[in-house]
Coordinates of C-alpha atoms and ligand atoms in Angstrom, one line a residue:
M1221 CA 191.6 95.7 186.7
V1222 CA 190.2 93.6 184.1
A1223 CA 192.2 90.5 186.6
L1224 CA 189.7 91.3 189.3
L1225 CA 186.9 91.2 188.0
G1226 CA 188.0 88.2 186.1
A1227 CA 185.7 85.1 187.5
M1228 CA 182.3 87.7 186.5
T1229 CA 183.6 88.0 182.4
L1230 CA 181.2 87.1 180.3
V1231 CA 183.2 85.0 177.5
L1232 CA 182.4 85.2 173.1
V1233 CA 183.2 81.6 172.2
A1234 CA 184.8 81.7 168.4
V1235 CA 183.3 78.6 167.0
A1236 CA 185.1 78.2 164.5
P1237 CA 189.5 78.7 164.8
W1238 CA 191.1 81.2 162.9
V1239 CA 194.1 80.5 161.1
L1240 CA 197.4 82.0 161.1
P1241 CA 200.0 81.6 158.3
V1242 CA 202.5 79.7 158.2
A1243 CA 205.4 80.7 159.0
A1244 CA 209.2 81.1 157.4
G1245 CA 211.2 77.4 158.9
G1246 CA 207.4 75.5 158.4
K1247 CA 206.3 76.4 161.8
N1248 CA 202.2 75.5 161.3
L1249 CA 200.9 78.7 163.4
K1250 CA 197.2 77.3 163.1
S1251 CA 195.5 77.7 166.4
Y1252 CA 191.9 77.9 167.9
Q1253 CA 191.6 81.0 170.3
K1254 CA 188.4 82.7 171.1
V1255 CA 188.1 86.3 171.4
E1256 CA 187.0 88.3 175.5
V1257 CA 184.8 90.6 175.3
D1258 CA 184.8 92.8 178.6
I1259 CA 183.0 96.2 178.6
I1260 CA 182.1 97.4 182.0
D1261 CA 180.8 100.4 182.4
D1262 CA 182.9 102.1 180.3
N1263 CA 185.5 100.3 179.4
F1264 CA 185.8 98.3 176.1
I1265 CA 188.5 95.1 175.9
L1266 CA 189.5 93.0 174.3
Q1267 CA 191.6 90.3 175.3
W1268 CA 192.7 86.6 173.3
N1269 CA 194.9 84.0 173.3
R1270 CA 197.2 83.4 171.4
S1271 CA 198.3 79.8 170.2
D1272 CA 201.6 79.1 170.8
E1273 CA 204.1 81.8 173.5
S1274 CA 207.2 81.3 171.3
L1275 CA 205.9 83.5 168.6
R1276 CA 206.8 87.1 169.7
S1277 CA 206.7 88.9 167.0
V1278 CA 203.1 88.3 166.3
T1279 CA 201.5 90.4 165.9
F1280 CA 197.3 91.0 166.0
S1281 CA 194.8 93.9 164.9
F1282 CA 191.0 94.6 165.0
D1283 CA 188.6 95.4 162.7
Y1284 CA 184.3 96.8 163.4
Q1285 CA 181.9 98.1 161.4
K1286 CA 178.5 99.6 162.7
S1287 CA 175.1 97.6 162.7
G1288 CA 173.4 99.4 159.2
T1289 CA 177.3 99.5 157.3
D1290 CA 178.9 97.4 155.2
N1291 CA 183.5 99.2 156.0
W1292 CA 185.1 98.1 158.5
I1293 CA 187.1 100.8 160.3
K1294 CA 189.9 100.1 161.7
L1295 CA 189.7 99.7 165.3
P1296 CA 191.2 102.0 168.1
G1297 CA 193.5 101.1 170.1
C1298 CA 193.2 97.8 169.2
Q1299 CA 196.0 97.6 166.0
N1300 CA 199.4 96.3 166.1
I1301 CA 199.5 94.9 169.1
T1302 CA 201.9 92.9 170.4
S1303 CA 200.7 91.8 173.7
T1304 CA 197.2 90.3 173.9
K1305 CA 195.0 92.4 175.8
C1306 CA 194.2 96.0 174.1
N1307 CA 191.1 99.1 175.2
F1308 CA 189.3 100.7 172.4
S1309 CA 187.4 102.4 175.2
S1310 CA 188.3 105.1 173.4
V1311 CA 186.1 105.0 170.2
K1312 CA 182.2 106.4 170.0
L1313 CA 179.7 103.3 169.7
N1314 CA 176.4 103.9 169.6
V1315 CA 176.5 101.4 172.7
Y1316 CA 172.2 100.4 171.9
E1317 CA 173.3 98.9 168.4
E1318 CA 175.5 95.9 167.5
I1319 CA 178.5 95.8 166.3
K1320 CA 181.4 93.8 164.6
L1321 CA 184.4 92.8 165.7
R1322 CA 187.3 90.9 163.2
I1323 CA 191.2 90.2 163.9
R1324 CA 194.2 89.1 162.7
A1325 CA 197.9 87.9 162.9
E1326 CA 200.3 89.7 161.8
K1327 CA 204.0 88.4 161.3
E1328 CA 205.3 88.3 158.6
N1329 CA 202.5 87.8 155.8
T1330 CA 198.2 87.7 157.6
S1331 CA 196.3 85.7 158.3
S1332 CA 192.5 85.9 157.2
W1333 CA 190.6 88.1 158.8
Y1334 CA 188.2 85.8 161.3
E1335 CA 185.2 87.2 163.2
V1336 CA 183.7 88.4 166.6
D1337 CA 180.4 87.3 166.8
P1338 CA 178.5 90.2 166.5
F1339 CA 177.1 92.3 169.9
T1340 CA 175.8 95.0 171.3
P1341 CA 177.6 97.0 173.6
Y1342 CA 175.0 97.7 176.3
N1343 CA 173.9 94.1 176.2
K1344 CA 177.8 92.9 177.2
A1345 CA 178.3 95.9 179.6
Q1346 CA 178.8 95.0 182.8
I1347 CA 178.1 97.1 186.2
G1348 CA 181.5 98.3 187.7
P1349 CA 182.1 98.9 191.7
P1350 CA 180.6 101.9 192.7
E1351 CA 182.5 105.0 194.7
V1352 CA 182.2 105.3 197.8
H1353 CA 182.1 107.9 200.1
L1354 CA 181.2 107.9 204.0
E1355 CA 180.7 110.0 207.4
A1356 CA 180.4 108.8 210.5
E1357 CA 178.2 110.1 213.5
D1358 CA 178.5 108.5 216.6
K1359 CA 176.0 105.5 216.4
A1360 CA 175.1 106.5 212.4
I1361 CA 177.2 106.2 208.7
M1362 CA 176.3 108.8 205.9
I1363 CA 177.3 107.4 202.9
N1364 CA 177.1 108.5 199.4
I1365 CA 177.5 106.7 196.1
S1366 CA 178.2 107.5 192.8
P1367 CA 176.5 106.1 190.0
P1368 CA 178.6 103.6 188.6
G1369 CA 180.9 104.9 185.1
T1370 CA 182.6 108.2 184.7
K1371 CA 181.5 111.4 185.1
N1372 CA 179.6 110.9 181.7
S1373 CA 179.2 107.8 181.4
V1374 CA 177.8 107.0 177.3
M1375 CA 177.1 103.0 178.7
W1376 CA 175.3 104.4 181.4
A1377 CA 173.2 107.5 180.1
L1378 CA 170.1 106.8 180.2
D1379 CA 170.4 105.1 183.0
G1380 CA 172.1 107.7 186.3
S1381 CA 169.2 108.1 188.6
G1382 CA 168.0 103.8 187.4
F1383 CA 170.8 102.4 189.8
R1384 CA 169.9 100.5 193.1
Y1385 CA 172.7 100.0 195.6
S1386 CA 172.7 96.8 197.6
L1387 CA 175.3 96.4 200.9
V1388 CA 177.2 94.4 202.9
I1389 CA 178.2 96.4 206.4
W1390 CA 180.4 94.5 209.3
K1391 CA 182.1 95.7 212.7
N1392 CA 185.8 95.2 211.9
S1393 CA 187.2 92.1 212.8
S1394 CA 183.7 90.8 213.3
S1395 CA 182.0 88.1 211.6
G1396 CA 178.5 89.5 211.8
E1397 CA 177.1 90.6 208.1
E1398 CA 174.4 92.7 207.7
E1399 CA 173.1 92.7 204.1
I1400 CA 171.2 96.2 202.4
E1401 CA 169.2 95.6 200.0
N1402 CA 168.2 98.4 197.1
I1403 CA 169.3 101.7 199.0
Y1404 CA 169.4 104.9 196.2
S1405 CA 172.2 106.5 196.1
I1406 CA 173.1 108.0 199.3
H1407 CA 171.9 106.2 202.5
K1408 CA 172.4 106.5 206.4
I1409 CA 172.5 103.8 208.5
Y1410 CA 171.5 104.2 212.2
K1411 CA 171.2 102.4 215.4
L1412 CA 176.2 101.9 215.1
L1413 CA 178.1 101.8 218.2
P1414 CA 180.3 105.1 218.8
E1415 CA 183.1 104.8 218.7
T1416 CA 183.8 102.1 216.8
T1417 CA 185.4 100.8 213.1
Y1418 CA 182.5 99.7 210.8
C1419 CA 183.4 98.3 207.3
L1420 CA 181.2 97.8 204.0
K1421 CA 181.1 96.8 200.8
V1422 CA 179.4 97.9 198.3
K1423 CA 177.5 96.7 194.6
A1424 CA 175.0 98.5 192.1
A1425 CA 172.4 97.5 190.3
L1426 CA 170.4 98.6 186.8
P1427 CA 167.0 96.2 187.4
M1428 CA 165.3 98.0 185.0
A1429 CA 168.1 96.1 182.9
W1430 CA 167.9 93.2 185.3
K1431 CA 172.2 94.0 185.4
V1432 CA 174.0 93.2 189.0
G1433 CA 177.3 94.0 189.2
I1434 CA 180.0 93.6 191.6
Y1435 CA 181.1 94.9 194.8
G1436 CA 184.0 97.5 194.5
P1437 CA 186.5 97.8 197.6
V1438 CA 185.6 97.4 201.4
Y1439 CA 185.5 101.1 202.9
C1440 CA 185.9 101.2 206.9
I1441 CA 185.5 103.8 208.8
K1442 CA 185.4 104.9 212.2
T1443 CA 181.9 106.4 214.2
T1444 CA 182.4 108.9 216.4
V1445 CA 183.0 109.7 219.9
E1446 CA 179.5 110.3 222.2
N1447 CA 180.0 113.6 222.6
K1448 CA 176.6 115.5 221.2
L1449 CA 173.6 115.7 222.8
P1450 CA 171.9 113.0 221.4
P1451 CA 169.2 113.1 218.9
P1452 CA 165.0 112.7 219.6
E1453 CA 164.1 109.8 219.3
N1454 CA 160.6 107.6 218.2
I1455 CA 158.9 110.4 215.9
Q1456 CA 155.9 109.8 214.5
V1457 CA 153.2 112.0 213.0
S1458 CA 149.8 111.9 213.5
V1459 CA 146.7 113.4 212.0
Q1460 CA 144.0 116.1 214.4
N1461 CA 142.0 118.9 213.2
E1462 CA 144.0 120.1 210.4
S1463 CA 146.6 119.9 211.3
Y1464 CA 149.4 117.1 211.2
V1465 CA 151.2 116.5 215.1
L1466 CA 154.7 115.7 215.0
K1467 CA 155.7 113.8 217.6
W1468 CA 159.3 112.8 219.5
D1469 CA 160.6 111.2 222.8
Y1470 CA 163.8 113.0 224.8
A1471 CA 165.6 111.9 227.3
Y1472 CA 166.6 115.9 228.6
A1473 CA 164.7 118.7 229.6
N1474 CA 165.6 122.7 228.9
V1475 CA 167.2 122.1 224.3
T1476 CA 165.0 123.5 221.4
F1477 CA 163.8 121.3 218.6
Q1478 CA 163.3 122.0 215.6
V1479 CA 161.9 120.0 212.3
Q1480 CA 162.6 120.2 208.1
W1481 CA 161.6 117.9 205.8
L1482 CA 162.6 117.1 202.2
H1483 CA 160.2 115.5 199.5
A1484 CA 160.8 111.6 198.9
F1485 CA 162.2 111.6 195.7
L1486 CA 164.8 113.7 195.8
K1487 CA 166.0 110.8 197.0
R1488 CA 165.6 109.0 194.2
N1489 CA 168.2 111.8 192.2
P1490 CA 172.2 110.4 192.8
V1491 CA 172.9 114.0 194.1
N1492 CA 173.8 115.3 197.0
H1493 CA 170.4 116.2 198.3
S1494 CA 171.3 117.1 202.7
Y1495 CA 170.8 121.2 200.8
K1496 CA 167.4 120.6 199.8
W1497 CA 165.7 119.7 203.2
K1498 CA 163.7 122.4 203.8
Q1499 CA 162.4 124.1 208.0
M1500 CA 159.7 122.8 208.4
P1501 CA 157.4 126.1 209.5
N1502 CA 155.7 126.1 212.8
C1503 CA 158.2 123.8 213.8
E1504 CA 161.7 126.0 215.0
N1505 CA 162.9 126.5 217.7
V1506 CA 160.6 124.9 220.0
K1507 CA 160.1 124.0 223.9
T1508 CA 158.0 121.1 223.7
T1509 CA 158.7 118.0 222.4
Q1510 CA 156.4 117.7 219.9
C1511 CA 154.2 120.4 216.2
V1512 CA 152.1 121.2 214.5
F1513 CA 151.7 122.1 211.6
P1514 CA 148.2 122.6 209.5
Q1515 CA 147.9 120.3 207.2
N1516 CA 147.8 122.1 203.7
I1517 CA 151.7 123.0 203.5
F1518 CA 152.0 119.4 201.8
P1519 CA 150.5 118.5 198.5
K1520 CA 150.0 114.7 198.7
G1521 CA 152.9 112.9 198.0
I1522 CA 156.2 111.6 200.6
Y1523 CA 158.2 112.9 202.3
F1524 CA 160.4 112.3 205.2
L1525 CA 160.4 114.2 208.3
R1526 CA 164.4 114.4 210.4
V1527 CA 163.7 116.0 214.1
Q1528 CA 167.7 117.5 216.2
A1529 CA 167.8 119.1 219.8
S1530 CA 170.1 121.8 220.6
D1531 CA 170.6 123.3 224.0
G1532 CA 172.7 126.5 223.0
N1533 CA 175.9 125.2 223.1
N1534 CA 175.5 121.5 221.6
T1535 CA 173.1 120.2 218.5
S1536 CA 172.5 116.9 218.1
F1537 CA 173.0 115.0 214.8
W1538 CA 169.5 114.6 213.0
S1539 CA 166.8 111.7 214.2
E1540 CA 166.0 108.7 212.3
E1541 CA 164.8 110.1 209.2
I1542 CA 161.7 108.4 208.9
K1543 CA 159.3 109.1 206.2
F1544 CA 155.9 110.4 205.9
D1545 CA 152.6 109.8 203.3
T1546 CA 150.6 112.1 203.1
E1547 CA 147.9 109.1 201.8
I1548 CA 148.3 107.0 204.1
Q1549 CA 148.9 109.3 207.0
A1550 CA 145.6 110.5 206.2
F1551 CA 143.2 107.1 206.7
L1552 CA 145.6 105.3 209.5
L1553 CA 144.5 107.5 212.2
P1554 CA 144.5 106.8 215.5
P1555 CA 142.1 104.5 216.4
V1556 CA 140.4 105.9 219.7
L1557 CA 138.4 103.2 221.9
K1558 CA 135.5 103.0 224.5
V1559 CA 136.3 100.9 227.0
R1560 CA 133.7 99.0 229.5
S1561 CA 134.1 97.1 232.7
T1562 CA 133.2 94.7 234.6
S1563 CA 134.6 92.6 237.7
D1564 CA 137.4 90.4 235.7
S1565 CA 137.3 91.9 232.0
L1566 CA 137.6 94.6 230.2
H1567 CA 135.5 94.9 227.1
I1568 CA 136.8 97.6 224.3
Y1569 CA 135.7 99.7 221.1
I1570 CA 138.0 100.1 219.1
G1571 CA 136.1 103.2 217.1
A1572 CA 137.5 105.0 213.8
P1573 CA 139.4 107.1 214.2
E1574 CA 137.8 111.6 213.8
Q1575 CA 137.5 112.5 210.3
S1576 CA 138.8 115.6 209.6
G1577 CA 137.2 116.9 206.0
S1578 CA 137.1 113.9 203.0
K1579 CA 139.6 111.4 203.7
P1580 CA 139.3 108.1 203.0
V1581 CA 138.1 106.2 206.0
N1582 CA 140.4 103.6 208.0
Q1583 CA 137.1 99.5 206.6
D1584 CA 138.9 100.6 202.9
Y1585 CA 142.1 99.2 204.6
P1586 CA 142.7 96.2 205.9
L1587 CA 143.7 96.5 210.2
T1588 CA 145.4 95.4 212.5
Y1589 CA 144.8 96.9 216.0
E1590 CA 147.7 96.8 218.6
I1591 CA 146.6 96.8 221.9
I1592 CA 148.7 98.0 225.4
F1593 CA 147.6 97.6 228.4
W1594 CA 148.5 98.0 232.6
E1595 CA 147.1 99.0 235.5
N1596 CA 148.0 102.0 236.9
T1597 CA 150.2 101.5 239.4
S1598 CA 152.1 99.6 237.3
N1599 CA 154.8 99.4 234.4
A1600 CA 154.4 95.9 233.4
E1601 CA 152.3 96.5 229.9
R1602 CA 150.5 94.4 228.5
K1603 CA 150.6 93.3 224.5
I1604 CA 147.9 92.4 222.2
F1605 CA 147.1 92.2 218.8
K1606 CA 143.8 91.6 217.5
E1607 CA 141.4 92.4 213.9
K1608 CA 137.9 93.4 215.7
T1609 CA 136.8 96.1 216.6
D1610 CA 135.4 94.4 219.6
F1611 CA 136.7 92.2 221.1
I1612 CA 137.0 90.8 225.9
V1613 CA 140.6 90.8 228.4
P1614 CA 139.4 88.5 230.7
N1615 CA 141.3 87.8 234.3
L1616 CA 142.1 91.4 234.9
K1617 CA 141.6 91.8 238.8
P1618 CA 138.4 93.9 240.5
L1619 CA 138.5 97.5 241.3
T1620 CA 141.8 98.2 239.9
V1621 CA 142.8 100.6 237.7
Y1622 CA 143.3 100.4 233.9
C1623 CA 145.4 102.1 231.2
V1624 CA 144.5 101.2 227.4
K1625 CA 146.0 102.6 224.9
A1626 CA 146.1 101.4 220.7
R1627 CA 147.1 101.4 217.8
A1628 CA 146.5 100.9 213.6
H1629 CA 148.5 99.0 211.9
T1630 CA 148.1 98.1 207.9
M1631 CA 148.6 94.4 207.5
D1632 CA 148.8 94.7 203.6
E1633 CA 152.2 94.1 201.9
K1634 CA 152.6 97.7 200.0
W1635 CA 151.4 100.5 203.3
N1636 CA 153.7 98.8 205.8
K1637 CA 152.5 101.2 208.9
S1638 CA 151.0 102.3 211.4
S1639 CA 149.5 105.2 213.4
A1640 CA 150.3 107.1 216.3
F1641 CA 148.5 105.5 219.9
G1642 CA 145.6 107.2 220.4
D1643 CA 145.0 109.1 223.7
V1644 CA 145.4 106.8 226.6
V1645 CA 141.8 105.5 228.1
F1646 CA 141.5 104.3 231.8
V1647 CA 139.2 102.1 232.8
K1648 CA 138.6 100.6 237.1
T1649 CA 137.2 97.6 236.6
K1650 CA 133.9 96.7 239.1
P1651 CA 133.8 94.7 242.6
V1652 CA 133.0 91.4 243.1
F1653 CA 129.2 91.1 243.9
L1654 CA 129.1 87.4 245.8
Ligands
LIG3038 C1 204.3 85.3 152.0 O1 203.6 84.9 150.8 C2 204.8 85.5 150.2 C3 203.5 85.5 148.5 O2 202.4 84.5 148.7 C4 205.1 83.6 149.9 O3 206.0 83.8 149.3 C5 206.4 83.1 151.0 O4 206.8 82.4 150.8 C6 205.3 84.1 152.9 N1 205.6 83.4 153.9 C7 206.1 83.2 154.8 C8 206.7 83.2 155.9 O5 204.9 82.6 154.8
LIG3039 C1 194.0 82.3 177.8 O1 194.3 80.9 178.3 C2 194.2 81.2 179.7 C3 195.1 79.8 180.0 O2 195.0 78.7 179.4 C4 192.2 81.2 179.7 O3 192.1 81.0 182.0 C5 192.0 82.3 179.5 O4 190.9 82.1 179.4 C6 192.3 82.6 178.3 N1 191.7 83.5 177.0 C7 190.5 83.5 176.2 C8 190.4 85.1 175.7 O5 191.1 82.8 176.4
LIG3040 C1 201.0 98.4 161.9 O1 202.1 98.1 160.8 C2 201.6 98.8 159.5 C3 202.5 97.1 158.5 O2 203.5 96.0 159.6 C4 201.7 99.4 159.9 O3 201.6 100.1 157.9 C5 201.0 100.3 160.4 O4 200.3 102.2 160.5 C6 200.7 99.3 161.8 N1 199.8 100.6 162.6 C7 199.5 101.1 163.9 C8 198.3 101.6 164.4 O5 200.9 101.6 164.7
LIG3041 C1 191.0 102.1 179.0 O1 190.9 102.9 178.2 C2 190.1 104.7 178.5 C3 190.7 105.7 178.1 O2 190.1 104.9 176.5 C4 191.3 104.5 180.2 O3 189.8 105.5 181.1 C5 190.8 102.8 180.7 O4 191.6 103.0 182.3 C6 191.1 101.9 180.2 N1 190.9 100.9 180.7 C7 191.7 99.5 181.4 C8 191.5 98.6 181.8 O5 192.8 100.2 181.0
LIG3042 C1 190.3 96.1 211.7 O1 191.0 95.0 212.5 C2 192.2 95.1 212.1 C3 192.6 93.7 213.3 O2 191.0 93.9 214.5 C4 193.1 95.6 211.9 O3 194.5 95.0 212.6 C5 192.4 96.8 211.8 O4 194.2 98.1 211.4 C6 191.5 97.2 211.7 N1 191.1 98.4 210.4 C7 190.1 99.2 210.9 C8 190.8 100.2 208.4 O5 190.5 100.5 211.7
LIG3043 C1 177.3 118.4 224.0 O1 175.9 117.3 225.6 C2 176.6 116.4 225.9 C3 176.0 115.1 226.8 O2 174.6 116.1 227.4 C4 178.3 116.0 226.6 O3 178.2 115.2 227.3 C5 179.1 116.9 226.2 O4 180.1 116.8 226.7 C6 178.7 118.5 225.5 N1 179.4 119.2 224.5 C7 180.0 120.8 224.9 C8 180.9 120.7 223.3 O5 179.6 121.0 225.4
LIG3044 C1 142.0 119.5 217.9 O1 141.3 120.8 218.5 C2 140.2 120.2 219.4 C3 138.8 121.2 219.8 O2 139.0 122.2 218.8 C4 142.0 120.7 220.8 O3 140.8 120.7 221.6 C5 141.7 120.3 219.9 O4 143.3 120.5 221.0 C6 143.1 120.4 219.6 N1 144.2 119.7 218.5 C7 145.4 120.3 217.7 C8 146.2 119.8 218.1 O5 145.1 121.4 217.2
LIG3045 C1 166.2 124.1 233.0 O1 166.8 125.6 233.4 C2 165.6 125.7 234.3 C3 166.4 128.0 234.1 O2 166.6 128.1 233.3 C4 166.4 126.0 235.6 O3 165.6 125.7 236.6 C5 166.2 123.9 236.0 O4 167.1 123.2 236.7 C6 166.6 123.8 234.3 N1 166.6 121.7 234.1 C7 167.4 120.8 233.8 C8 166.3 120.0 233.8 O5 168.0 121.2 232.8
LIG3046 C1 176.9 117.9 200.5 O1 176.0 119.1 200.9 C2 177.2 119.4 202.2 C3 176.0 120.7 202.0 O2 175.9 121.6 201.1 C4 178.0 118.8 202.4 O3 178.0 119.4 204.3 C5 178.2 118.0 203.2 O4 179.8 116.9 202.7 C6 177.8 116.6 201.1 N1 178.0 116.2 201.2 C7 178.4 115.2 200.7 C8 178.8 113.2 200.7 O5 179.3 115.3 199.8
LIG3047 C1 176.8 126.7 227.6 O1 178.8 127.0 227.4 C2 179.3 127.5 228.8 C3 181.1 127.9 228.3 O2 180.7 126.2 228.1 C4 177.9 127.3 230.5 O3 178.8 128.2 230.8 C5 176.6 126.4 229.5 O4 176.3 126.3 230.9 C6 176.3 125.8 228.8 N1 174.8 126.6 228.5 C7 174.1 125.2 228.5 C8 172.8 125.3 228.2 O5 174.4 124.0 228.4
LIG3048 C1 147.4 106.8 238.1 O1 148.2 106.2 239.3 C2 148.2 107.6 240.0 C3 149.3 108.0 241.0 O2 150.3 106.6 240.5 C4 146.9 108.4 240.3 O3 147.5 110.1 240.8 C5 145.8 108.7 239.4 O4 145.0 109.5 239.2 C6 145.9 107.5 239.0 N1 144.9 107.7 237.9 C7 143.8 107.4 237.8 C8 142.8 107.0 236.6 O5 142.7 106.4 238.5
LIG3049 C1 156.9 96.7 208.0 O1 157.8 97.1 208.5 C2 158.4 96.4 210.0 C3 159.6 97.4 210.5 O2 159.2 98.5 210.5 C4 159.1 95.4 209.3 O3 159.6 94.2 210.5 C5 158.1 94.5 207.9 O4 159.2 93.6 207.1 C6 157.6 95.2 207.3 N1 156.3 94.3 206.7 C7 156.6 94.3 205.1 C8 155.9 93.4 204.7 O5 157.8 95.0 204.0

C-alpha cells in the first residue's frame, strides 16, 4: 500500500542530522537521516533510513508530544523497531492538533533524541483510494463509492459528505478514455454498449480542504445482454396551468409507465439512496407517454425524476434520471409562437409563455431560442438559434405549409436549462403575385 503510494508521499525533511553513538570498535554511526510521515486516511506510517545497512542490531524508538503539553509519551507501534518503518495508527490523536515526534536509535548505548518537524495530522493526511462497487445494466453502470478511510474514520469524521469523486472509464482493451469529474458517491453512467466490458478507476477529493486523492485500483464490469424492454427516453418537464407535464418518448405501444422522484440532496449523502425514490402520484400505470401532476406536490427545490416501462412480463431498466428544479422549471416555460407568412418568408414572433400564477418571468434571465421548422410534407428539419424574439426566416417556397416549433435555453452558466418545445405552429406561405 505504502509502496504503491510512494510517488505521492510528502516528505518531512530533518534539517539537522541525528547522530548515533559511537559503537564498539570505534565505528562511526553518525548519519544524515530524515523521517517521513505518511498519513493516508487513518493509516499513520513513519519511515526513515539507517545510514549503514550493516548496523543490524540497532533499534529505533519514537516519542510523541501532544500540542500544549510538555511530556513525551512513547509512541505505540514505534518502539524498539529493528526495521525502518512503523505504524502508529492505533494512537488516539486529535487530528486537527499539532503533534511533535522524536526518534532515537539504540544499540548498546542510546543516541540523543532527534526531533521531527511538528505537524498536524489532518493537514498532512492524504486521501486514499476509495472502494468501489459496480453493478451493470445493459447500457448503464451504477457506481457506488465508499468514502475513503475506515468505517468510523477519525481523519474524515467531519468530511463524510464533503467527498467528491472523479473517475476515468474506458472500454476494456481500447484506448479511448473518458473522464467524469465532481460526482457523488452514487453515480450512474448511461449510453454504454450492451455486452461490453468497461473498466474504471476512481479518485476522491475534498474540495473544501483542497485535497485530491489518488486513483484506486481498476475495476471492470461487463454490461448485460439487451433482453429487456428499452427504458423511456427524452424525458422533459414543462408547466401547464397549475401542473407539471412530464413527457417522454417510447418506441413501443401496449406498455405502461411509472414515474418516481427523489430529493436531489439525497444524492450528496454517501449512503445507498436507491430505496428513497418515491412513486409520483398520478403517474403510476400510465398508458400514455406523459403524465400530469400538480405543481403544489413539490415545494421549491431540486428533484430527480425517472421513468420505467413495463408490459406485464417485462420491465425496462429505469430511464436516465433527469434533474428537475422547480424554480427553473417555473420560469423556463415553452415559448409561444405567432407566425405570419409572405410568399417566401416567415415572420416569427416569440411570445412570453403563458404564466401560471405568480411565477417569475422569463425576462429576468437571458434566453436563447431554438427554432426548428420543416415543410409539412418533409422530415428535413432546419434549426436556427435567435436571441431576438422577432425575426424573419427568408428564402422559403410559396404555397407551402411550414411547421414551426421553438424552445428556450438559458445562456447563463448557472442556469444551463432548456424549456420543453412549445406547440407546433403550421403556416402556409402566400402565393407569388407577379
Ligand atoms: C556506552 O557508554 C558507556 C558510559 O558512557 C561507555 O563506557 C561505553 O564505552 C559505551 N559503549 C559503547 C559501545 O560506546
Ligand atoms: C531511504 O533511501 C532510499 C534510497 O536511497 C530513498 O529512496 C528513500 O527516499 C529514503 N527514505 C527516507 C525516509 O529517507
Ligand atoms: C524496548 O527495549 C527496552 C530496553 O532495551 C525495554 O526496556 C522495553 O521494554 C522495550 N520496549 C518494547 C515495546 O519492546
Ligand atoms: C497500520 O495499523 C492499522 C491498525 O492499527 C492497520 O489497520 C493498518 O492496515 C496498518 N497499516 C499498514 C500500512 O500496515
Ligand atoms: C480486458 O481485455 C484483455 C485483452 O483483450 C483481456 O485479456 C482481459 O481479460 C479483459 N478484462 C476483462 C475484465 O474482461
Ligand atoms: C423483454 O423484451 C425484450 C425486448 O422487447 C425481448 O427481447 C425479451 O425477449 C423480453 N423478455 C422477456 C422475458 O419477455
Ligand atoms: C390547461 O388548461 C387548458 C384550458 O383549460 C386545457 O385545455 C389543458 O388541457 C390544460 N392542460 C393541462 C396539462 O392540464
Ligand atoms: C396492443 O394490444 C391490443 C389488444 O390487447 C392489440 O390489438 C394490439 O395489436 C397491440 N398492439 C401492439 C403494438 O402490440
Ligand atoms: C442499494 O439498495 C438496494 C435496495 O435496498 C439494493 O438492491 C442495492 O443492491 C443497493 N446497492 C448497493 C450498491 O448496495
Ligand atoms: C407474457 O408472457 C407470456 C408467456 O411467455 C406470453 O404469452 C404473453 O404474450 C406475454 N405478454 C406480453 C404482454 O408480452
Ligand atoms: C400536413 O400534412 C399532412 C399529410 O402529410 C396533412 O394531413 C395535414 O393536413 C397537413 N397539415 C397542414 C396544416 O397542412
Ligand atoms: C449545458 O448543458 C449541455 C448538455 O446538457 C452541456 O453540453 C454544456 O456544456 C452545458 N453548458 C454549461 C455552460 O454548463
